[in-house]
Amino acid sequence: MPQSAVKPIPTTWVSVRDPHPVRPGSVLLYWEPTPSGGMNVVARLGLASTDVPLATWPDLPGDWIRVVHPTLLETIGLHAALSVATKALHLANRLADV
């Protein structure tokens, strides 16, 4: 397994009934068993103003975490990079206005 695939993903457990949106940069992962013995897995990504569907994996068999984990890890890394780039752009714009 590649080294990036074994990194832990920051996790916060929430109730599915929790009415609050997903925090920006966080991923809400929901799974439920299927009649065939697999799992339907859904991921939602928290953005600044809302949360959006990130991925859906229907009827995953066996160890579905190995399928889902790389996507979540890459998404969290991409969100962090975009956040840093956005802050840098805002800082550059403020400095240019001075």
mmCIF file with all atom_site columns, C-alpha atoms in Angstrom:
data_model
loop_
_atom_site.group_PDB
_atom_site.id
_atom_site.type_symbol
_atom_site.label_atom_id
_atom_site.label_alt_id
_atom_site.label_comp_id
_atom_site.label_asym_id
_atom_site.label_entity_id
_atom_site.label_seq_id
_atom_site.pdbx_PDB_ins_code
_atom_site.Cartn_x
_atom_site.Cartn_y
_atom_site.Cartn_z
_atom_site.occupancy
_atom_site.B_iso_or_equiv
_atom_site.pdbx_formal_charge
_atom_site.auth_seq_id
_atom_site.auth_comp_id
_atom_site.auth_asym_id
_atom_site.auth_atom_id
_atom_site.pdbx_PDB_model_num
ATOM 1  C CA . MET A 1 1  ? 0.000   0.000  0.000  1.00 0.00 ? 1  MET A CA 1
ATOM 2  C CA . PRO A 1 2  ? 1.382   3.498  -0.851 1.00 0.00 ? 2  PRO A CA 1
ATOM 3  C CA . GLN A 1 3  ? 2.522   5.566  2.108  1.00 0.00 ? 3  GLN A CA 1
ATOM 4  C CA . SER A 1 4  ? -0.162  8.245  1.498  1.00 0.00 ? 4  SER A CA 1
ATOM 5  C CA . ALA A 1 5  ? -2.878  5.610  1.849  1.00 0.00 ? 5  ALA A CA 1
ATOM 6  C CA . VAL A 1 6  ? -1.928  4.822  5.452  1.00 0.00 ? 6  VAL A CA 1
ATOM 7  C CA . LYS A 1 7  ? -2.069  8.390  6.801  1.00 0.00 ? 7  LYS A CA 1
ATOM 8  C CA . PRO A 1 8  ? -4.885  8.895  9.301  1.00 0.00 ? 8  PRO A CA 1
ATOM 9  C CA . ILE A 1 9  ? -7.799  11.098 8.338  1.00 0.00 ? 9  ILE A CA 1
ATOM 10 C CA . PRO A 1 10 ? -8.859  13.681 10.953 1.00 0.00 ? 10 PRO A CA 1
ATOM 11 C CA . THR A 1 11 ? -12.247 12.476 12.149 1.00 0.00 ? 11 THR A CA 1
ATOM 12 C CA . THR A 1 12 ? -15.074 13.905 14.210 1.00 0.00 ? 12 THR A CA 1
ATOM 13 C CA . TRP A 1 13 ? -18.079 11.734 14.939 1.00 0.00 ? 13 TRP A CA 1
ATOM 14 C CA . VAL A 1 14 ? -21.449 13.460 14.623 1.00 0.00 ? 14 VAL A CA 1
ATOM 15 C CA . SER A 1 15 ? -25.001 12.278 14.848 1.00 0.00 ? 15 SER A CA 1
ATOM 16 C CA . VAL A 1 16 ? -26.641 11.785 11.459 1.00 0.00 ? 16 VAL A CA 1
ATOM 17 C CA . ARG A 1 17 ? -29.544 13.705 12.929 1.00 0.00 ? 17 ARG A CA 1
ATOM 18 C CA . ASP A 1 18 ? -27.266 16.680 13.684 1.00 0.00 ? 18 ASP A CA 1
ATOM 19 C CA . PRO A 1 19 ? -28.818 19.620 11.781 1.00 0.00 ? 19 PRO A CA 1
ATOM 20 C CA . HIS A 1 20 ? -25.572 21.569 11.502 1.00 0.00 ? 20 HIS A CA 1
ATOM 21 C CA . PRO A 1 21 ? -23.797 21.700 8.136  1.00 0.00 ? 21 PRO A CA 1
ATOM 22 C CA . VAL A 1 22 ? -20.434 20.041 7.671  1.00 0.00 ? 22 VAL A CA 1
ATOM 23 C CA . ARG A 1 23 ? -17.602 22.340 8.831  1.00 0.00 ? 23 ARG A CA 1
ATOM 24 C CA . PRO A 1 24 ? -15.490 23.829 6.024  1.00 0.00 ? 24 PRO A CA 1
ATOM 25 C CA . GLY A 1 25 ? -12.691 21.432 5.118  1.00 0.00 ? 25 GLY A CA 1
ATOM 26 C CA . SER A 1 26 ? -14.391 18.501 6.824  1.00 0.00 ? 26 SER A CA 1
ATOM 27 C CA . VAL A 1 27 ? -15.884 15.412 5.251  1.00 0.00 ? 27 VAL A CA 1
ATOM 28 C CA . LEU A 1 28 ? -19.046 13.755 6.505  1.00 0.00 ? 28 LEU A CA 1
ATOM 29 C CA . LEU A 1 29 ? -19.016 10.048 5.765  1.00 0.00 ? 29 LEU A CA 1
ATOM 30 C CA . TYR A 1 30 ? -22.248 8.070  5.928  1.00 0.00 ? 30 TYR A CA 1
ATOM 31 C CA . TRP A 1 31 ? -22.650 4.359  5.292  1.00 0.00 ? 31 TRP A CA 1
ATOM 32 C CA . GLU A 1 32 ? -25.444 1.831  5.436  1.00 0.00 ? 32 GLU A CA 1
ATOM 33 C CA . PRO A 1 33 ? -25.578 -1.910 4.753  1.00 0.00 ? 33 PRO A CA 1
ATOM 34 C CA . THR A 1 34 ? -27.117 -3.166 1.513  1.00 0.00 ? 34 THR A CA 1
ATOM 35 C CA . PRO A 1 35 ? -29.256 -6.290 1.077  1.00 0.00 ? 35 PRO A CA 1
ATOM 36 C CA . SER A 1 36 ? -26.373 -7.966 -0.817 1.00 0.00 ? 36 SER A CA 1
ATOM 37 C CA . GLY A 1 37 ? -24.041 -7.615 2.190  1.00 0.00 ? 37 GLY A CA 1
ATOM 38 C CA . GLY A 1 38 ? -22.093 -4.607 0.885  1.00 0.00 ? 38 GLY A CA 1
ATOM 39 C CA . MET A 1 39 ? -22.181 -0.998 2.013  1.00 0.00 ? 39 MET A CA 1
ATOM 40 C CA . ASN A 1 40 ? -23.543 2.126  0.378  1.00 0.00 ? 40 ASN A CA 1
ATOM 41 C CA . VAL A 1 41 ? -21.067 4.881  1.298  1.00 0.00 ? 41 VAL A CA 1
ATOM 42 C CA . VAL A 1 42 ? -21.671 8.604  0.793  1.00 0.00 ? 42 VAL A CA 1
ATOM 43 C CA . ALA A 1 43 ? -19.227 11.449 1.461  1.00 0.00 ? 43 ALA A CA 1
ATOM 44 C CA . ARG A 1 44 ? -20.093 15.159 1.752  1.00 0.00 ? 44 ARG A CA 1
ATOM 45 C CA . LEU A 1 45 ? -17.498 17.958 1.776  1.00 0.00 ? 45 LEU A CA 1
ATOM 46 C CA . GLY A 1 46 ? -17.960 21.086 3.899  1.00 0.00 ? 46 GLY A CA 1
ATOM 47 C CA . LEU A 1 47 ? -17.293 24.340 2.053  1.00 0.00 ? 47 LEU A CA 1
ATOM 48 C CA . ALA A 1 48 ? -17.424 27.918 3.352  1.00 0.00 ? 48 ALA A CA 1
ATOM 49 C CA . SER A 1 49 ? -21.135 28.453 2.675  1.00 0.00 ? 49 SER A CA 1
ATOM 50 C CA . THR A 1 50 ? -22.571 24.942 2.329  1.00 0.00 ? 50 THR A CA 1
ATOM 51 C CA . ASP A 1 51 ? -21.713 21.280 2.076  1.00 0.00 ? 51 ASP A CA 1
ATOM 52 C CA . VAL A 1 52 ? -21.701 19.412 -1.226 1.00 0.00 ? 52 VAL A CA 1
ATOM 53 C CA . PRO A 1 53 ? -21.765 15.802 -2.360 1.00 0.00 ? 53 PRO A CA 1
ATOM 54 C CA . LEU A 1 54 ? -18.206 14.570 -2.743 1.00 0.00 ? 54 LEU A CA 1
ATOM 55 C CA . ALA A 1 55 ? -18.634 10.937 -3.722 1.00 0.00 ? 55 ALA A CA 1
ATOM 56 C CA . THR A 1 56 ? -20.985 7.990  -3.607 1.00 0.00 ? 56 THR A CA 1
ATOM 57 C CA . TRP A 1 57 ? -19.845 4.385  -3.580 1.00 0.00 ? 57 TRP A CA 1
ATOM 58 C CA . PRO A 1 58 ? -22.815 2.050  -4.010 1.00 0.00 ? 58 PRO A CA 1
ATOM 59 C CA . ASP A 1 59 ? -22.756 -1.527 -2.700 1.00 0.00 ? 59 ASP A CA 1
ATOM 60 C CA . LEU A 1 60 ? -19.058 -1.708 -1.800 1.00 0.00 ? 60 LEU A CA 1
ATOM 61 C CA . PRO A 1 61 ? -18.089 -5.254 -0.835 1.00 0.00 ? 61 PRO A CA 1
ATOM 62 C CA . GLY A 1 62 ? -15.678 -6.343 1.884  1.00 0.00 ? 62 GLY A CA 1
ATOM 63 C CA . ASP A 1 63 ? -13.106 -3.863 3.196  1.00 0.00 ? 63 ASP A CA 1
ATOM 64 C CA . TRP A 1 64 ? -14.620 -0.737 1.650  1.00 0.00 ? 64 TRP A CA 1
ATOM 65 C CA . ILE A 1 65 ? -12.379 1.570  3.697  1.00 0.00 ? 65 ILE A CA 1
ATOM 66 C CA . ARG A 1 66 ? -9.471  0.847  1.300  1.00 0.00 ? 66 ARG A CA 1
ATOM 67 C CA . VAL A 1 67 ? -11.600 2.217  -1.566 1.00 0.00 ? 67 VAL A CA 1
ATOM 68 C CA . VAL A 1 68 ? -12.887 5.310  0.247  1.00 0.00 ? 68 VAL A CA 1
ATOM 69 C CA . HIS A 1 69 ? -9.781  6.366  2.222  1.00 0.00 ? 69 HIS A CA 1
ATOM 70 C CA . PRO A 1 70 ? -7.578  7.598  -0.698 1.00 0.00 ? 70 PRO A CA 1
ATOM 71 C CA . THR A 1 71 ? -10.362 9.815  -2.065 1.00 0.00 ? 71 THR A CA 1
ATOM 72 C CA . LEU A 1 72 ? -11.013 11.396 1.326  1.00 0.00 ? 72 LEU A CA 1
ATOM 73 C CA . LEU A 1 73 ? -7.318  11.929 2.035  1.00 0.00 ? 73 LEU A CA 1
ATOM 74 C CA . GLU A 1 74 ? -6.747  13.599 -1.348 1.00 0.00 ? 74 GLU A CA 1
ATOM 75 C CA . THR A 1 75 ? -9.837  15.795 -0.923 1.00 0.00 ? 75 THR A CA 1
ATOM 76 C CA . ILE A 1 76 ? -8.782  16.994 2.521  1.00 0.00 ? 76 ILE A CA 1
ATOM 77 C CA . GLY A 1 77 ? -5.282  17.775 1.198  1.00 0.00 ? 77 GLY A CA 1
ATOM 78 C CA . LEU A 1 78 ? -6.696  19.646 -1.795 1.00 0.00 ? 78 LEU A CA 1
ATOM 79 C CA . HIS A 1 79 ? -9.040  21.668 0.411  1.00 0.00 ? 79 HIS A CA 1
ATOM 80 C CA . ALA A 1 80 ? -6.132  22.606 2.709  1.00 0.00 ? 80 ALA A CA 1
ATOM 81 C CA . ALA A 1 81 ? -4.009  23.699 -0.269 1.00 0.00 ? 81 ALA A CA 1
ATOM 82 C CA . LEU A 1 82 ? -6.851  25.781 -1.708 1.00 0.00 ? 82 LEU A CA 1
ATOM 83 C CA . SER A 1 83 ? -7.439  27.408 1.685  1.00 0.00 ? 83 SER A CA 1
ATOM 84 C CA . VAL A 1 84 ? -3.787  28.436 1.917  1.00 0.00 ? 84 VAL A CA 1
ATOM 85 C CA . ALA A 1 85 ? -3.833  29.748 -1.672 1.00 0.00 ? 85 ALA A CA 1
ATOM 86 C CA . THR A 1 86 ? -6.997  31.758 -0.983 1.00 0.00 ? 86 THR A CA 1
ATOM 87 C CA . LYS A 1 87 ? -5.511  33.325 2.159  1.00 0.00 ? 87 LYS A CA 1
ATOM 88 C CA . ALA A 1 88 ? -2.314  34.169 0.261  1.00 0.00 ? 88 ALA A CA 1
ATOM 89 C CA . LEU A 1 89 ? -4.338  35.798 -2.524 1.00 0.00 ? 89 LEU A CA 1
ATOM 90 C CA . HIS A 1 90 ? -6.317  37.884 -0.020 1.00 0.00 ? 90 HIS A CA 1
ATOM 91 C CA . LEU A 1 91 ? -3.091  38.974 1.682  1.00 0.00 ? 91 LEU A CA 1
ATOM 92 C CA . ALA A 1 92 ? -1.500  39.900 -1.656 1.00 0.00 ? 92 ALA A CA 1
ATOM 93 C CA . ASN A 1 93 ? -4.575  41.949 -2.577 1.00 0.00 ? 93 ASN A CA 1
ATOM 94 C CA . ARG A 1 94 ? -4.488  43.793 0.762  1.00 0.00 ? 94 ARG A CA 1
ATOM 95 C CA . LEU A 1 95 ? -0.780  44.545 0.341  1.00 0.00 ? 95 LEU A CA 1
ATOM 96 C CA . ALA A 1 96 ? -1.361  45.800 -3.200 1.00 0.00 ? 96 ALA A CA 1
ATOM 97 C CA . ASP A 1 97 ? -4.015  48.238 -1.914 1.00 0.00 ? 97 ASP A CA 1
ATOM 98 C CA . VAL A 1 98 ? -1.579  49.796 0.589  1.00 0.00 ? 98 VAL A CA 1
#
